[in-house]
Amino acid sequence: MIHHFDAIVLGGGAAGLMCAIEAGKRGRRVAVLEHADRLGKKILISGGGRCNFTNLHCGPENFLSANPHFAKSALARYTPEDFIALVTKHRIPFHEKTLGQLFCDRSARDILELLEEECREGGVSFFLNTKIQEVTRTSEFIVRVAGGAFHAPALVVATGGLSIPKMGATAFGYDLARQFGLKIREPWPGLVPLVLSGEDRSRYCDLAGVSAEVIASCDGQQFREKMLITHRGLSGPAVLQISSYWKKPQRIRIDLAPGAEVTAVFRDAKTPRTLTALRTEFRKTLPQRFADRWLELHAPSAWTNSALADFENAAHGWEVAPAGTEGYEKAEVTAGGVDTDELSAKTMESRKVTGLYFVGEVVDVTGQLGGFNFQWAWASGAAAGRAL
Ligand SMILES: Cc1cc2nc3c(=O)[nH]c(=O)nc-3n(C[C@H](O)[C@H](O)[C@H](O)COP(=O)(O)OP(=O)(O)OC[C@H]3O[C@@H](n4cnc5c(N)ncnc54)[C@H](O)[C@@H]3O)c2cc1C
């Protein structure tokens, strides 16, 4: 059977659905082809089941891309307020958790239902369990699936990145981009826990579950948030954030006592310069077990001012050389992707192939933790949807 549409959207996730909504609103006949048995599976598990659907303080600086200017246009034309207006229209209760991060009060299902309802209003057709066999282009795009084909003058690739393969992530979008001669920036797992080297693992990982507020920095970026020790390494928001900027064999620098001067107490000559006194001070900034372990491993070499200064510096600049990351199985996003030089920043259309669009995570634009990845999915999806 052959289906004719104005636009075919490959992938029924956040970006694909938003694109379909915007195009459907403008009277375009849109088909969304999704290989899973339901739409928006990642939306359902996002934000711990509550979907951190946007961030009030969203700006281009919250995104990682080889071209830091690329995302500006789409982000300016579909803002967090635009998505909040949709959420409000659907009477979905939400709250700001921290740092501008907006979450559903009830469940991420609310966001998926919102998108599905908007799609229905726009007359969007869904084809689930649809395995794409081949994409070709003659005077229009032809997408072959088992038992039929879809024809349309426009094709939107919204198949996401490689993160969480067990949820249906595939390299399909990158392969299709290559098929049409578009460049790819080699993808890597982002927002992912880091694995420590064997030596560091034996030093720290028995403390799994301990967390502390730190400043993690690497490659000119820094994040002041919680760090969590895991069975294999480090995680928590500060480490997830910095992981997107880290590449082996770089080191990550961790300030274990942000804003505090652990050894300040020793300026008072009356305070005895002992391990016990230092431990008491360090426990004010770090959880007890971590403070004690750090001191066992990095006790001052002497009680002189200069040795105390060295200790202070080491505590503010723990240099960690991770052995790797937990990979795509645990990564919240995939960084890299379709090179933004290949796309129009206004419409997401390929500069080389008329009618071919890429939106969402498959593009080399990666948000920081905190609702920015969905905001990019909404903004890039809307940019393409308005151009179809
Ligand atoms: C555990 C987890 C929690 C997250 N929480 C948040 C959060 O709270 N806030 C936030 O901003 N971001 C969060 N993210 C990131 C966010 O989910 C993604 O950045 C966003 O979903 C990307 O949207 P997308 O539409 O580009 O891709 P996806 O949502 O991945 O959608 C791609 C769709 O394409 C389909 N597909 C793939 N290959 C094919 C194919 N060959 N044929 C047909 N269909 C195909 C997939 O099944 C999927 O439905 C989270 C990610 C994870 C993994």
CSV table of C-alpha atoms and ligand atoms in Angstrom, one decimal:
chain,number,residue,atom,x,y,z
A,1,MET,CA,0.0,0.0,0.0
A,2,ILE,CA,1.3,3.5,-0.9
A,3,HIS,CA,0.5,6.4,1.4
A,4,HIS,CA,0.9,10.0,0.2
A,5,PHE,CA,1.5,12.8,2.7
A,6,ASP,CA,2.9,16.4,2.7
A,7,ALA,CA,5.5,15.4,5.3
A,8,ILE,CA,6.9,12.2,6.8
A,9,VAL,CA,8.4,12.4,10.3
A,10,LEU,CA,10.7,9.5,11.3
A,11,GLY,CA,10.6,9.0,15.1
A,12,GLY,CA,7.7,9.8,17.4
A,13,GLY,CA,9.7,11.3,20.3
A,14,ALA,CA,9.7,14.8,21.7
A,15,ALA,CA,11.1,16.5,18.6
A,16,GLY,CA,9.2,14.5,16.0
A,17,LEU,CA,5.8,15.1,17.8
A,18,MET,CA,6.4,18.8,18.2
A,19,CYS,CA,7.3,19.1,14.5
A,20,ALA,CA,4.2,17.2,13.6
A,21,ILE,CA,2.0,19.4,15.8
A,22,GLU,CA,3.3,22.6,14.2
A,23,ALA,CA,3.0,21.3,10.6
A,24,GLY,CA,-0.4,19.8,11.4
A,25,LYS,CA,-1.7,23.1,12.7
A,26,ARG,CA,-0.8,24.7,9.4
A,27,GLY,CA,-2.9,22.2,7.5
A,28,ARG,CA,-0.1,19.9,6.4
A,29,ARG,CA,-0.9,16.2,6.1
A,30,VAL,CA,1.7,14.6,8.4
A,31,ALA,CA,2.6,11.0,9.0
A,32,VAL,CA,4.8,10.0,12.0
A,33,LEU,CA,6.5,6.7,11.6
A,34,GLU,CA,7.7,5.1,14.9
A,35,HIS,CA,9.4,1.7,15.2
A,36,ALA,CA,8.4,1.2,18.8
A,37,ASP,CA,4.9,0.0,19.9
A,38,ARG,CA,4.2,3.4,21.4
A,39,LEU,CA,5.1,7.1,21.1
A,40,GLY,CA,7.4,9.1,23.4
A,41,LYS,CA,8.8,6.3,25.5
A,42,LYS,CA,11.7,8.4,26.6
A,43,ILE,CA,9.4,11.2,27.7
A,44,LEU,CA,7.7,8.7,30.0
A,45,ILE,CA,10.9,7.8,31.8
A,46,SER,CA,12.3,11.4,31.8
A,47,GLY,CA,13.0,13.4,34.9
A,48,GLY,CA,12.5,10.3,37.1
A,49,GLY,CA,9.0,9.9,35.7
A,50,ARG,CA,8.0,13.5,36.1
A,51,CYS,CA,9.6,15.0,33.0
A,52,ASN,CA,11.7,18.1,33.4
A,53,PHE,CA,10.0,19.5,30.3
A,54,THR,CA,11.8,22.9,30.2
A,55,ASN,CA,14.0,25.4,32.0
A,56,LEU,CA,13.0,29.0,32.8
A,57,HIS,CA,16.6,30.1,32.3
A,58,CYS,CA,17.2,28.6,28.9
A,59,GLY,CA,19.9,30.3,26.7
A,60,PRO,CA,22.3,29.2,24.0
A,61,GLU,CA,25.0,28.9,26.7
A,62,ASN,CA,23.2,25.9,28.1
A,63,PHE,CA,24.0,23.9,24.9
A,64,LEU,CA,27.0,22.1,23.6
A,65,SER,CA,27.7,22.2,19.9
A,66,ALA,CA,30.6,22.6,17.5
A,67,ASN,CA,28.8,25.9,16.5
A,68,PRO,CA,27.6,27.5,19.7
A,69,HIS,CA,25.5,30.0,17.7
A,70,PHE,CA,23.5,27.5,15.7
A,71,ALA,CA,20.8,26.9,18.4
A,72,LYS,CA,20.0,30.6,18.9
A,73,SER,CA,17.5,31.1,16.2
A,74,ALA,CA,15.3,28.1,17.0
A,75,LEU,CA,15.5,28.7,20.7
A,76,ALA,CA,14.5,32.4,20.3
A,77,ARG,CA,11.5,31.4,18.2
A,78,TYR,CA,10.2,28.7,20.5
A,79,THR,CA,10.8,29.6,24.1
A,80,PRO,CA,10.2,27.9,27.4
A,81,GLU,CA,7.1,30.3,27.7
A,82,ASP,CA,5.7,28.8,24.5
A,83,PHE,CA,5.8,25.3,25.9
A,84,ILE,CA,4.6,26.5,29.3
A,85,ALA,CA,1.6,28.0,27.5
A,86,LEU,CA,0.8,24.6,26.1
A,87,VAL,CA,1.2,22.9,29.5
A,88,THR,CA,-1.2,25.6,31.0
A,89,LYS,CA,-3.7,25.1,28.1
A,90,HIS,CA,-3.8,21.4,29.0
A,91,ARG,CA,-4.2,22.2,32.7
A,92,ILE,CA,-1.1,20.2,33.7
A,93,PRO,CA,0.1,21.0,37.2
A,94,PHE,CA,3.8,21.7,37.4
A,95,HIS,CA,6.4,23.1,39.7
A,96,GLU,CA,9.9,24.6,39.6
A,97,LYS,CA,12.2,22.1,41.4
A,98,THR,CA,15.4,24.0,41.4
A,99,LEU,CA,17.5,26.3,39.1
A,100,GLY,CA,14.5,27.0,36.8
A,101,GLN,CA,13.8,23.3,36.1
A,102,LEU,CA,10.1,22.7,35.5
A,103,PHE,CA,8.6,19.3,36.4
A,104,CYS,CA,5.1,17.8,36.2
A,105,ASP,CA,3.5,17.5,39.6
A,106,ARG,CA,1.8,14.2,38.6
A,107,SER,CA,3.6,12.3,35.9
A,108,ALA,CA,5.5,12.6,32.6
A,109,ARG,CA,2.5,10.9,31.0
A,110,ASP,CA,0.8,14.3,31.1
A,111,ILE,CA,3.3,15.7,28.7
A,112,LEU,CA,3.0,12.8,26.3
A,113,GLU,CA,-0.8,13.1,26.4
A,114,LEU,CA,-0.5,16.8,25.7
A,115,LEU,CA,1.6,16.1,22.6
A,116,GLU,CA,-0.7,13.3,21.4
A,117,GLU,CA,-3.8,15.5,21.8
A,118,GLU,CA,-2.2,18.4,20.0
A,119,CYS,CA,-1.3,16.0,17.2
A,120,ARG,CA,-4.9,14.7,17.0
A,121,GLU,CA,-6.1,18.3,16.7
A,122,GLY,CA,-3.7,18.8,13.8
A,123,GLY,CA,-4.9,15.6,12.1
A,124,VAL,CA,-1.5,13.9,12.4
A,125,SER,CA,-1.4,10.2,11.4
A,126,PHE,CA,0.6,7.8,13.5
A,127,PHE,CA,2.1,4.5,12.3
A,128,LEU,CA,3.6,2.5,15.2
A,129,ASN,CA,5.6,-0.7,15.0
A,130,THR,CA,6.8,0.5,11.7
A,131,LYS,CA,10.2,-0.7,10.7
A,132,ILE,CA,11.8,1.5,8.0
A,133,GLN,CA,13.5,-0.6,5.4
A,134,GLU,CA,14.8,2.0,3.0
A,135,VAL,CA,14.6,5.7,2.3
A,136,THR,CA,15.1,7.0,-1.3
A,137,ARG,CA,14.5,10.3,-3.1
A,138,THR,CA,13.3,10.8,-6.6
A,139,SER,CA,11.1,13.8,-7.1
A,140,GLU,CA,10.0,13.2,-3.5
A,141,PHE,CA,11.0,11.0,-0.6
A,142,ILE,CA,10.0,7.4,-0.5
A,143,VAL,CA,10.1,5.5,2.8
A,144,ARG,CA,9.7,1.8,2.4
A,145,VAL,CA,8.3,-0.2,5.2
A,146,ALA,CA,7.1,-3.8,5.4
A,147,GLY,CA,4.0,-4.1,3.2
A,148,GLY,CA,4.1,-0.6,1.7
A,149,ALA,CA,5.7,2.8,1.2
A,150,PHE,CA,5.2,6.4,2.2
A,151,HIS,CA,5.7,9.2,-0.3
A,152,ALA,CA,6.1,12.9,0.6
A,153,PRO,CA,8.0,16.0,-0.6
A,154,ALA,CA,9.4,16.5,2.9
A,155,LEU,CA,11.1,14.1,5.3
A,156,VAL,CA,11.9,15.0,8.9
A,157,VAL,CA,14.5,12.8,10.8
A,158,ALA,CA,13.7,12.9,14.5
A,159,THR,CA,15.0,9.5,15.5
A,160,GLY,CA,17.1,10.8,18.4
A,161,GLY,CA,20.6,9.6,19.5
A,162,LEU,CA,22.2,6.4,20.8
A,163,SER,CA,21.3,6.8,24.5
A,164,ILE,CA,19.5,3.9,26.1
A,165,PRO,CA,19.5,1.4,23.3
A,166,LYS,CA,17.0,-0.8,25.2
A,167,MET,CA,14.4,2.0,24.8
A,168,GLY,CA,14.7,1.8,21.0
A,169,ALA,CA,17.6,4.2,20.3
A,170,THR,CA,19.3,3.5,17.0
A,171,ALA,CA,22.0,5.0,14.7
A,172,PHE,CA,19.3,5.4,12.1
A,173,GLY,CA,19.4,9.2,11.9
A,174,TYR,CA,23.2,9.3,11.5
A,175,ASP,CA,23.1,6.6,8.8
A,176,LEU,CA,20.5,8.4,6.9
A,177,ALA,CA,22.4,11.7,7.1
A,178,ARG,CA,25.5,9.9,5.7
A,179,GLN,CA,23.4,8.3,3.0
A,180,PHE,CA,22.4,11.8,1.8
A,181,GLY,CA,26.0,13.0,2.1
A,182,LEU,CA,25.7,15.1,5.3
A,183,LYS,CA,28.6,15.3,7.7
A,184,ILE,CA,28.4,13.8,11.2
A,185,ARG,CA,30.2,15.0,14.3
A,186,GLU,CA,31.3,11.7,15.9
A,187,PRO,CA,28.7,11.1,18.7
A,188,TRP,CA,29.7,10.4,22.4
A,189,PRO,CA,27.6,9.7,25.5
A,190,GLY,CA,26.7,12.8,27.5
A,191,LEU,CA,25.1,13.4,30.9
A,192,VAL,CA,26.6,10.0,31.9
A,193,PRO,CA,28.2,8.7,35.1
A,194,LEU,CA,32.0,8.4,35.0
A,195,VAL,CA,34.0,5.3,35.8
A,196,LEU,CA,37.1,5.7,37.9
A,197,SER,CA,40.4,4.0,37.3
A,198,GLY,CA,41.0,0.7,39.2
A,199,GLU,CA,43.2,2.5,41.8
A,200,ASP,CA,40.7,5.3,42.5
A,201,ARG,CA,37.8,2.8,42.5
A,202,SER,CA,39.5,0.8,45.3
A,203,ARG,CA,40.1,4.1,47.2
A,204,TYR,CA,36.6,5.5,47.0
A,205,CYS,CA,33.9,3.2,45.7
A,206,ASP,CA,33.2,1.5,48.9
A,207,LEU,CA,31.7,4.8,49.8
A,208,ALA,CA,29.0,4.3,47.2
A,209,GLY,CA,25.9,6.4,48.0
A,210,VAL,CA,27.8,9.2,49.7
A,211,SER,CA,27.1,12.6,48.1
A,212,ALA,CA,28.5,16.1,48.5
A,213,GLU,CA,28.1,19.5,46.9
A,214,VAL,CA,31.2,20.2,44.8
A,215,ILE,CA,32.3,22.2,41.8
A,216,ALA,CA,33.3,19.9,39.0
A,217,SER,CA,35.2,21.5,36.1
A,218,CYS,CA,36.7,20.5,32.8
A,219,ASP,CA,37.4,22.0,29.4
A,220,GLY,CA,36.5,25.6,30.6
A,221,GLN,CA,33.1,24.6,32.1
A,222,GLN,CA,32.2,24.3,35.7
A,223,PHE,CA,29.1,23.1,37.6
A,224,ARG,CA,28.4,23.6,41.3
A,225,GLU,CA,26.0,20.8,42.2
A,226,LYS,CA,25.8,17.5,44.0
A,227,MET,CA,28.3,14.7,43.3
A,228,LEU,CA,27.5,11.1,44.1
A,229,ILE,CA,30.0,8.3,44.6
A,230,THR,CA,28.8,5.1,42.8
A,231,HIS,CA,30.0,1.5,42.9
A,232,ARG,CA,32.1,2.2,39.8
A,233,GLY,CA,32.9,5.9,39.9
A,234,LEU,CA,31.2,9.2,40.2
A,235,SER,CA,27.7,10.5,39.3
A,236,GLY,CA,25.2,13.1,40.5
A,237,PRO,CA,24.3,16.3,38.7
A,238,ALA,CA,27.7,17.9,38.9
A,239,VAL,CA,29.4,14.9,37.3
A,240,LEU,CA,26.7,14.3,34.8
A,241,GLN,CA,27.0,17.9,33.6
A,242,ILE,CA,30.7,17.8,33.3
A,243,SER,CA,30.7,14.4,31.6
A,244,SER,CA,29.3,16.0,28.4
A,245,TYR,CA,32.5,18.2,28.2
A,246,TRP,CA,34.9,15.4,29.1
A,247,LYS,CA,37.0,13.4,26.7
A,248,LYS,CA,39.6,10.8,27.6
A,249,PRO,CA,42.4,11.3,28.7
A,250,GLN,CA,41.4,14.7,30.1
A,251,ARG,CA,41.2,15.2,33.9
A,252,ILE,CA,38.3,16.5,35.8
A,253,ARG,CA,38.9,18.9,38.7
A,254,ILE,CA,36.7,18.7,41.7
A,255,ASP,CA,36.5,21.3,44.4
A,256,LEU,CA,35.4,19.4,47.5
A,257,ALA,CA,34.9,22.4,49.6
A,258,PRO,CA,33.4,25.1,47.4
A,259,GLY,CA,33.6,28.5,49.0
A,260,ALA,CA,35.1,27.2,52.3
A,261,GLU,CA,38.6,27.5,53.6
A,262,VAL,CA,39.1,24.2,55.5
A,263,THR,CA,42.3,25.2,57.2
A,264,ALA,CA,41.3,28.8,58.1
A,265,VAL,CA,40.8,27.7,61.7
A,266,PHE,CA,44.6,27.1,62.1
A,267,ARG,CA,45.3,30.8,61.6
A,268,ASP,CA,44.2,31.1,65.3
A,269,ALA,CA,47.4,30.0,67.1
A,270,LYS,CA,45.3,28.6,69.9
A,271,THR,CA,43.8,25.8,67.6
A,272,PRO,CA,46.0,22.8,67.9
A,273,ARG,CA,47.4,21.7,64.5
A,274,THR,CA,46.2,18.0,64.7
A,275,LEU,CA,44.5,15.6,62.4
A,276,THR,CA,41.5,15.6,64.8
A,277,ALA,CA,41.1,19.3,64.4
A,278,LEU,CA,41.4,19.2,60.7
A,279,ARG,CA,38.9,16.3,60.5
A,280,THR,CA,36.4,18.3,62.5
A,281,GLU,CA,36.8,21.2,60.0
A,282,PHE,CA,36.6,19.0,56.9
A,283,ARG,CA,33.5,17.3,58.1
A,284,LYS,CA,31.8,20.7,58.0
A,285,THR,CA,32.0,20.7,54.2
A,286,LEU,CA,32.0,17.0,53.3
A,287,PRO,CA,30.0,14.0,54.6
A,288,GLN,CA,31.9,12.4,57.5
A,289,ARG,CA,32.9,9.2,55.7
A,290,PHE,CA,34.2,11.0,52.7
A,291,ALA,CA,36.0,13.6,54.7
A,292,ASP,CA,37.7,10.9,56.8
A,293,ARG,CA,38.7,8.9,53.7
A,294,TRP,CA,40.1,12.0,52.0
A,295,LEU,CA,42.2,12.8,55.0
A,296,GLU,CA,43.5,9.2,55.2
A,297,LEU,CA,44.7,9.5,51.7
A,298,HIS,CA,45.8,13.1,51.6
A,299,ALA,CA,46.7,14.1,55.1
A,300,PRO,CA,49.0,17.2,55.2
A,301,SER,CA,52.7,16.2,55.0
A,302,ALA,CA,53.5,18.5,57.9
A,303,TRP,CA,51.7,21.1,60.1
A,304,THR,CA,53.6,24.0,58.5
A,305,ASN,CA,51.7,26.9,56.8
A,306,SER,CA,52.9,25.8,53.4
A,307,ALA,CA,51.9,22.1,53.9
A,308,LEU,CA,48.4,23.3,55.1
A,309,ALA,CA,48.2,25.5,52.0
A,310,ASP,CA,49.0,22.4,49.8
A,311,PHE,CA,46.3,20.5,51.6
A,312,GLU,CA,43.8,23.3,51.0
A,313,ASN,CA,44.7,23.5,47.3
A,314,ALA,CA,44.4,19.7,46.9
A,315,ALA,CA,40.9,19.8,48.5
A,316,HIS,CA,39.8,22.5,46.1
A,317,GLY,CA,41.4,20.8,43.1
A,318,TRP,CA,41.0,17.0,43.3
A,319,GLU,CA,42.3,15.9,39.9
A,320,VAL,CA,40.5,12.8,38.7
A,321,ALA,CA,41.4,11.0,35.5
A,322,PRO,CA,38.3,8.9,34.7
A,323,ALA,CA,38.9,5.5,33.0
A,324,GLY,CA,35.7,6.1,30.9
A,325,THR,CA,32.0,6.6,31.2
A,326,GLU,CA,29.1,4.2,31.8
A,327,GLY,CA,28.4,4.5,28.0
A,328,TYR,CA,25.1,4.8,26.1
A,329,GLU,CA,23.3,2.4,28.4
A,330,LYS,CA,23.4,5.0,31.1
A,331,ALA,CA,23.8,8.3,29.1
A,332,GLU,CA,20.9,10.7,29.2
A,333,VAL,CA,21.8,12.2,25.9
A,334,THR,CA,24.1,11.7,22.9
A,335,ALA,CA,26.4,14.6,22.2
A,336,GLY,CA,27.6,15.2,18.6
A,337,GLY,CA,25.5,14.2,15.6
A,338,VAL,CA,24.5,15.8,12.4
A,339,ASP,CA,26.9,18.7,11.8
A,340,THR,CA,25.1,22.0,12.2
A,341,ASP,CA,27.0,23.4,9.2
A,342,GLU,CA,24.8,21.1,7.1
A,343,LEU,CA,21.5,22.6,8.3
A,344,SER,CA,19.6,25.9,8.2
A,345,ALA,CA,19.5,27.3,11.7
A,346,LYS,CA,16.0,28.7,11.0
A,347,THR,CA,14.3,25.7,9.6
A,348,MET,CA,16.6,22.7,10.3
A,349,GLU,CA,16.5,21.8,6.6
A,350,SER,CA,19.5,20.3,4.9
A,351,ARG,CA,21.5,22.9,2.9
A,352,LYS,CA,22.3,20.1,0.4
A,353,VAL,CA,19.1,18.2,0.1
A,354,THR,CA,15.9,20.2,-0.3
A,355,GLY,CA,13.0,18.8,1.9
A,356,LEU,CA,15.2,16.9,4.3
A,357,TYR,CA,15.1,18.1,7.9
A,358,PHE,CA,16.9,16.9,11.1
A,359,VAL,CA,15.5,17.8,14.5
A,360,GLY,CA,16.1,17.0,18.2
A,361,GLU,CA,18.9,15.0,19.6
A,362,VAL,CA,20.2,13.6,16.3
A,363,VAL,CA,21.6,17.1,15.6
A,364,ASP,CA,24.9,18.2,17.1
A,365,VAL,CA,23.2,20.4,19.8
A,366,THR,CA,23.2,18.9,23.3
A,367,GLY,CA,21.6,20.5,26.3
A,368,GLN,CA,22.9,20.6,29.8
A,369,LEU,CA,21.0,18.8,32.6
A,370,GLY,CA,17.9,20.6,33.7
A,371,GLY,CA,15.2,20.5,31.0
A,372,PHE,CA,17.3,21.9,28.2
A,373,ASN,CA,17.3,18.8,26.0
A,374,PHE,CA,13.5,18.8,25.8
A,375,GLN,CA,13.6,22.6,25.1
A,376,TRP,CA,15.9,21.9,22.2
A,377,ALA,CA,13.5,19.1,21.0
A,378,TRP,CA,10.5,21.5,21.2
A,379,ALA,CA,12.4,24.4,19.6
A,380,SER,CA,14.0,22.5,16.7
A,381,GLY,CA,10.9,20.4,16.1
A,382,ALA,CA,8.8,23.6,15.9
A,383,ALA,CA,11.4,25.3,13.6
A,384,ALA,CA,11.0,22.5,11.1
A,385,GLY,CA,7.3,22.1,11.6
A,386,ARG,CA,6.7,25.8,10.8
A,387,ALA,CA,8.8,25.4,7.6
A,388,LEU,CA,7.0,22.4,6.2
B,1,LIG,C1,16.5,8.4,31.5
B,1,LIG,C2,16.4,9.8,30.7
B,1,LIG,C3,15.9,10.8,31.4
B,1,LIG,C4,15.8,12.1,30.7
B,1,LIG,N1,15.2,13.1,31.4
B,1,LIG,C5,15.2,14.3,30.8
B,1,LIG,C6,14.5,15.4,31.4
B,1,LIG,O1,13.9,15.3,32.4
B,1,LIG,N2,14.6,16.7,30.7
B,1,LIG,C7,15.2,16.8,29.5
B,1,LIG,O2,15.2,17.9,29.0
B,1,LIG,N3,15.7,15.8,28.9
B,1,LIG,C8,15.7,14.5,29.5
B,1,LIG,N4,16.3,13.5,28.8
B,1,LIG,C9,16.8,13.7,27.4
B,1,LIG,C10,15.6,13.7,26.5
B,1,LIG,O3,14.8,12.6,26.7
B,1,LIG,C11,16.0,13.7,25.0
B,1,LIG,O4,17.0,14.6,24.8
B,1,LIG,C12,14.8,13.9,24.1
B,1,LIG,O5,13.9,12.9,24.3
B,1,LIG,C13,15.3,13.9,22.6
B,1,LIG,O6,14.1,14.0,21.8
B,1,LIG,P1,14.2,13.4,20.3
B,1,LIG,O7,12.8,13.4,19.9
B,1,LIG,O8,15.2,14.0,19.6
B,1,LIG,O9,14.6,11.8,20.5
B,1,LIG,P2,13.8,10.6,21.3
B,1,LIG,O10,13.0,11.2,22.4
B,1,LIG,O11,14.9,9.6,21.6
B,1,LIG,O12,12.9,10.1,20.2
B,1,LIG,C14,13.3,9.4,19.0
B,1,LIG,C15,12.2,8.5,18.6
B,1,LIG,O13,12.6,7.8,17.4
B,1,LIG,C16,12.3,6.5,17.4
B,1,LIG,N5,13.3,5.8,16.5
B,1,LIG,C17,14.6,5.6,16.7
B,1,LIG,N6,15.1,4.9,15.6
B,1,LIG,C18,14.0,4.7,14.8
B,1,LIG,C19,13.9,4.1,13.5
B,1,LIG,N7,14.9,3.5,13.0
B,1,LIG,N8,12.7,4.0,13.0
B,1,LIG,C20,11.6,4.6,13.6
B,1,LIG,N9,11.6,5.2,14.7
B,1,LIG,C21,12.9,5.3,15.3
B,1,LIG,C22,12.5,6.1,18.9
B,1,LIG,O14,11.8,4.9,19.2
B,1,LIG,C23,12.0,7.3,19.6
B,1,LIG,O15,10.6,7.2,19.8
B,1,LIG,C24,16.3,12.2,29.4
B,1,LIG,C25,16.9,11.1,28.8
B,1,LIG,C26,16.9,9.9,29.4
B,1,LIG,C27,17.5,8.7,28.7
